[in-house]
Amino acid sequence: MPKLLAIAYKTVKRGPMNEVLCANVTQLSGVEKDVFGRPGKRQVTVLSKIQWQQACHSIEADLPWTTRRANLLVDDLVFSSADVGKHLQIGELQLEITGETDPCKKMEIAHVGLEAALTPDWRGGVTCRVLNDAMIHLGDEITLVNPS
């Protein structure tokens, strides 16, 4: 069963990522205290550990997952375009996958070649809309389902 491995947010643009053991995630603010958490299609970003490792391997670098600047890190999932519209349930939290998190120039600044390494096969993760308010914790079980 896939699990939530890590949670992070930033309080200011270009600021450091703050890792936490648990977080309140709401429809109004995404991951509580995150500067980009406002309502919309990109409230929360989710990164697959498998895909992150593929990207790092391709540039022969061992980078912390927070380099990607995503909110959540999950294991045992690989994202693709087929997942758009599906619901990602993390503990009691429900997220709707709205699209791909496109890598940007900040990734190239973080490490040479990282932007290109994240581009294929949705390695940069997914963007999500929050469907309900819930507290999430490291180790929460995750399911990926088609909405009914």
PDB file of C-alpha atoms in Angstrom:
ATOM      1  CA  MET A   1       0.000   0.000   0.000  1.00  0.00           C
ATOM      2  CA  PRO A   2       1.448   3.406  -0.961  1.00  0.00           C
ATOM      3  CA  LYS A   3       2.219   5.739   1.942  1.00  0.00           C
ATOM      4  CA  LEU A   4       2.858   9.419   2.572  1.00  0.00           C
ATOM      5  CA  LEU A   5       6.616   9.763   3.107  1.00  0.00           C
ATOM      6  CA  ALA A   6       7.057  13.508   3.614  1.00  0.00           C
ATOM      7  CA  ILE A   7       5.213  16.842   3.874  1.00  0.00           C
ATOM      8  CA  ALA A   8       6.676  20.284   3.169  1.00  0.00           C
ATOM      9  CA  TYR A   9       5.601  23.862   2.497  1.00  0.00           C
ATOM     10  CA  LYS A  10       7.137  27.271   2.009  1.00  0.00           C
ATOM     11  CA  THR A  11       5.864  30.449   3.648  1.00  0.00           C
ATOM     12  CA  VAL A  12       7.388  32.849   1.101  1.00  0.00           C
ATOM     13  CA  LYS A  13       8.117  32.657  -2.625  1.00  0.00           C
ATOM     14  CA  ARG A  14      11.628  31.314  -3.245  1.00  0.00           C
ATOM     15  CA  GLY A  15      11.849  30.591   0.487  1.00  0.00           C
ATOM     16  CA  PRO A  16      13.111  27.389   2.074  1.00  0.00           C
ATOM     17  CA  MET A  17      10.945  24.288   2.271  1.00  0.00           C
ATOM     18  CA  ASN A  18       9.769  23.494   5.802  1.00  0.00           C
ATOM     19  CA  GLU A  19       9.328  19.768   6.447  1.00  0.00           C
ATOM     20  CA  VAL A  20       6.721  18.715   9.017  1.00  0.00           C
ATOM     21  CA  LEU A  21       5.388  15.464  10.492  1.00  0.00           C
ATOM     22  CA  CYS A  22       1.740  16.396   9.955  1.00  0.00           C
ATOM     23  CA  ALA A  23      -0.235  19.186   8.316  1.00  0.00           C
ATOM     24  CA  ASN A  24      -3.728  20.528   8.094  1.00  0.00           C
ATOM     25  CA  VAL A  25      -4.798  20.647   4.430  1.00  0.00           C
ATOM     26  CA  THR A  26      -7.844  22.738   3.535  1.00  0.00           C
ATOM     27  CA  GLN A  27      -9.867  23.773   0.517  1.00  0.00           C
ATOM     28  CA  LEU A  28      -9.092  27.394   1.366  1.00  0.00           C
ATOM     29  CA  SER A  29      -5.332  27.241   1.935  1.00  0.00           C
ATOM     30  CA  GLY A  30      -3.985  23.908   0.629  1.00  0.00           C
ATOM     31  CA  VAL A  31      -1.181  22.758   2.934  1.00  0.00           C
ATOM     32  CA  GLU A  32      -1.613  25.133   5.859  1.00  0.00           C
ATOM     33  CA  LYS A  33       0.898  28.010   5.781  1.00  0.00           C
ATOM     34  CA  ASP A  34       1.995  27.298   2.171  1.00  0.00           C
ATOM     35  CA  VAL A  35       2.390  30.489   0.147  1.00  0.00           C
ATOM     36  CA  PHE A  36       0.830  28.896  -2.962  1.00  0.00           C
ATOM     37  CA  GLY A  37      -2.095  27.082  -1.297  1.00  0.00           C
ATOM     38  CA  ARG A  38      -4.962  29.270  -2.542  1.00  0.00           C
ATOM     39  CA  PRO A  39      -8.009  27.621  -4.177  1.00  0.00           C
ATOM     40  CA  GLY A  40      -7.518  26.360  -7.718  1.00  0.00           C
ATOM     41  CA  LYS A  41      -6.066  23.539  -9.773  1.00  0.00           C
ATOM     42  CA  ARG A  42      -2.601  23.767  -8.216  1.00  0.00           C
ATOM     43  CA  GLN A  43      -3.283  23.912  -4.470  1.00  0.00           C
ATOM     44  CA  VAL A  44      -1.087  20.963  -3.550  1.00  0.00           C
ATOM     45  CA  THR A  45       1.781  19.361  -5.480  1.00  0.00           C
ATOM     46  CA  VAL A  46       2.615  15.680  -5.082  1.00  0.00           C
ATOM     47  CA  LEU A  47       5.881  13.999  -6.047  1.00  0.00           C
ATOM     48  CA  SER A  48       6.476  10.274  -6.568  1.00  0.00           C
ATOM     49  CA  LYS A  49       9.617   9.021  -4.825  1.00  0.00           C
ATOM     50  CA  ILE A  50      10.147   6.534  -7.669  1.00  0.00           C
ATOM     51  CA  GLN A  51       9.995   9.232 -10.346  1.00  0.00           C
ATOM     52  CA  TRP A  52      12.161  11.615  -8.299  1.00  0.00           C
ATOM     53  CA  GLN A  53      14.804   8.897  -7.980  1.00  0.00           C
ATOM     54  CA  GLN A  54      14.648   8.280 -11.744  1.00  0.00           C
ATOM     55  CA  ALA A  55      15.273  11.973 -12.403  1.00  0.00           C
ATOM     56  CA  CYS A  56      18.167  12.119  -9.934  1.00  0.00           C
ATOM     57  CA  HIS A  57      19.693   8.932 -11.337  1.00  0.00           C
ATOM     58  CA  SER A  58      19.591  10.361 -14.856  1.00  0.00           C
ATOM     59  CA  ILE A  59      21.752  13.328 -13.783  1.00  0.00           C
ATOM     60  CA  GLU A  60      23.882  11.244 -11.404  1.00  0.00           C
ATOM     61  CA  ALA A  61      22.890  13.313  -8.381  1.00  0.00           C
ATOM     62  CA  ASP A  62      21.538  12.455  -4.944  1.00  0.00           C
ATOM     63  CA  LEU A  63      19.331  15.451  -4.199  1.00  0.00           C
ATOM     64  CA  PRO A  64      16.844  15.855  -1.339  1.00  0.00           C
ATOM     65  CA  TRP A  65      13.220  15.614  -2.486  1.00  0.00           C
ATOM     66  CA  THR A  66      12.593  19.173  -1.262  1.00  0.00           C
ATOM     67  CA  THR A  67      14.765  20.399  -4.137  1.00  0.00           C
ATOM     68  CA  ARG A  68      11.650  19.789  -6.272  1.00  0.00           C
ATOM     69  CA  ARG A  69       9.682  22.175  -4.023  1.00  0.00           C
ATOM     70  CA  ALA A  70       6.623  19.876  -3.932  1.00  0.00           C
ATOM     71  CA  ASN A  71       4.287  19.636  -0.932  1.00  0.00           C
ATOM     72  CA  LEU A  72       3.975  15.878  -0.584  1.00  0.00           C
ATOM     73  CA  LEU A  73       6.259  12.910  -1.294  1.00  0.00           C
ATOM     74  CA  VAL A  74       4.640   9.511  -1.816  1.00  0.00           C
ATOM     75  CA  ASP A  75       6.005   6.018  -2.382  1.00  0.00           C
ATOM     76  CA  ASP A  76       4.831   3.152  -4.608  1.00  0.00           C
ATOM     77  CA  LEU A  77       3.034   5.410  -7.118  1.00  0.00           C
ATOM     78  CA  VAL A  78       4.068   6.480 -10.612  1.00  0.00           C
ATOM     79  CA  PHE A  79       2.052   9.350 -12.087  1.00  0.00           C
ATOM     80  CA  SER A  80       1.053   9.817 -15.742  1.00  0.00           C
ATOM     81  CA  SER A  81      -1.475  11.669 -17.882  1.00  0.00           C
ATOM     82  CA  ALA A  82      -3.911   8.786 -17.257  1.00  0.00           C
ATOM     83  CA  ASP A  83      -4.207   9.994 -13.634  1.00  0.00           C
ATOM     84  CA  VAL A  84      -5.729  13.407 -14.422  1.00  0.00           C
ATOM     85  CA  GLY A  85      -9.191  13.507 -12.853  1.00  0.00           C
ATOM     86  CA  LYS A  86      -8.478  10.660 -10.433  1.00  0.00           C
ATOM     87  CA  HIS A  87      -8.700  11.125  -6.691  1.00  0.00           C
ATOM     88  CA  LEU A  88      -5.712  10.649  -4.448  1.00  0.00           C
ATOM     89  CA  GLN A  89      -6.834   9.763  -0.938  1.00  0.00           C
ATOM     90  CA  ILE A  90      -4.216  10.339   1.762  1.00  0.00           C
ATOM     91  CA  GLY A  91      -5.630   9.260   5.099  1.00  0.00           C
ATOM     92  CA  GLU A  92      -8.890  11.243   5.315  1.00  0.00           C
ATOM     93  CA  LEU A  93      -7.776  13.823   2.726  1.00  0.00           C
ATOM     94  CA  GLN A  94      -9.099  13.702  -0.836  1.00  0.00           C
ATOM     95  CA  LEU A  95      -7.217  15.427  -3.653  1.00  0.00           C
ATOM     96  CA  GLU A  96      -8.205  15.621  -7.314  1.00  0.00           C
ATOM     97  CA  ILE A  97      -5.273  15.302  -9.711  1.00  0.00           C
ATOM     98  CA  THR A  98      -5.576  18.246 -12.107  1.00  0.00           C
ATOM     99  CA  GLY A  99      -2.384  17.971 -14.153  1.00  0.00           C
ATOM    100  CA  GLU A 100       1.366  17.685 -14.357  1.00  0.00           C
ATOM    101  CA  THR A 101       3.692  19.840 -12.283  1.00  0.00           C
ATOM    102  CA  ASP A 102       5.853  21.236 -15.057  1.00  0.00           C
ATOM    103  CA  PRO A 103       9.512  21.648 -14.159  1.00  0.00           C
ATOM    104  CA  CYS A 104      10.772  25.227 -14.340  1.00  0.00           C
ATOM    105  CA  LYS A 105      14.055  27.134 -14.494  1.00  0.00           C
ATOM    106  CA  LYS A 106      14.319  26.965 -10.673  1.00  0.00           C
ATOM    107  CA  MET A 107      15.118  23.274 -11.107  1.00  0.00           C
ATOM    108  CA  GLU A 108      18.015  24.093 -13.432  1.00  0.00           C
ATOM    109  CA  ILE A 109      19.308  26.628 -10.916  1.00  0.00           C
ATOM    110  CA  ALA A 110      19.075  23.993  -8.155  1.00  0.00           C
ATOM    111  CA  HIS A 111      21.145  21.495 -10.170  1.00  0.00           C
ATOM    112  CA  VAL A 112      22.384  21.481 -13.766  1.00  0.00           C
ATOM    113  CA  GLY A 113      20.243  19.133 -15.856  1.00  0.00           C
ATOM    114  CA  LEU A 114      17.447  18.743 -13.283  1.00  0.00           C
ATOM    115  CA  GLU A 115      14.812  20.597 -15.308  1.00  0.00           C
ATOM    116  CA  ALA A 116      15.365  18.299 -18.300  1.00  0.00           C
ATOM    117  CA  ALA A 117      15.525  15.217 -16.047  1.00  0.00           C
ATOM    118  CA  LEU A 118      12.089  16.024 -14.592  1.00  0.00           C
ATOM    119  CA  THR A 119      10.430  16.684 -17.960  1.00  0.00           C
ATOM    120  CA  PRO A 120       9.783  13.149 -19.302  1.00  0.00           C
ATOM    121  CA  ASP A 121       7.109  10.806 -17.959  1.00  0.00           C
ATOM    122  CA  TRP A 122       5.630  13.205 -15.389  1.00  0.00           C
ATOM    123  CA  ARG A 123       8.705  12.912 -13.171  1.00  0.00           C
ATOM    124  CA  GLY A 124       8.021  16.407 -11.818  1.00  0.00           C
ATOM    125  CA  GLY A 125       4.856  15.224 -10.067  1.00  0.00           C
ATOM    126  CA  VAL A 126       1.217  16.253 -10.183  1.00  0.00           C
ATOM    127  CA  THR A 127      -0.873  19.255  -9.248  1.00  0.00           C
ATOM    128  CA  CYS A 128      -4.000  18.739  -7.163  1.00  0.00           C
ATOM    129  CA  ARG A 129      -7.158  20.456  -5.990  1.00  0.00           C
ATOM    130  CA  VAL A 130      -8.194  19.882  -2.361  1.00  0.00           C
ATOM    131  CA  LEU A 131     -11.674  18.304  -2.128  1.00  0.00           C
ATOM    132  CA  ASN A 132     -12.069  18.247   1.671  1.00  0.00           C
ATOM    133  CA  ASP A 133     -10.342  19.552   4.782  1.00  0.00           C
ATOM    134  CA  ALA A 134      -8.256  17.006   6.709  1.00  0.00           C
ATOM    135  CA  MET A 135      -5.156  16.523   8.817  1.00  0.00           C
ATOM    136  CA  ILE A 136      -2.484  14.344   7.199  1.00  0.00           C
ATOM    137  CA  HIS A 137       0.420  12.543   8.877  1.00  0.00           C
ATOM    138  CA  LEU A 138       3.590  10.849   7.713  1.00  0.00           C
ATOM    139  CA  GLY A 139       2.819   7.185   7.069  1.00  0.00           C
ATOM    140  CA  ASP A 140      -0.813   7.776   6.052  1.00  0.00           C
ATOM    141  CA  GLU A 141      -1.985   5.169   3.559  1.00  0.00           C
ATOM    142  CA  ILE A 142      -2.724   6.361   0.036  1.00  0.00           C
ATOM    143  CA  THR A 143      -5.164   5.143  -2.589  1.00  0.00           C
ATOM    144  CA  LEU A 144      -5.561   6.379  -6.159  1.00  0.00           C
ATOM    145  CA  VAL A 145      -9.101   5.893  -7.471  1.00  0.00           C
ATOM    146  CA  ASN A 146     -11.414   6.941 -10.263  1.00  0.00           C
ATOM    147  CA  PRO A 147     -14.156   9.165  -8.800  1.00  0.00           C
ATOM    148  CA  SER A 148     -17.615   7.643  -8.716  1.00  0.00           C
TER     149      SER A 148
END
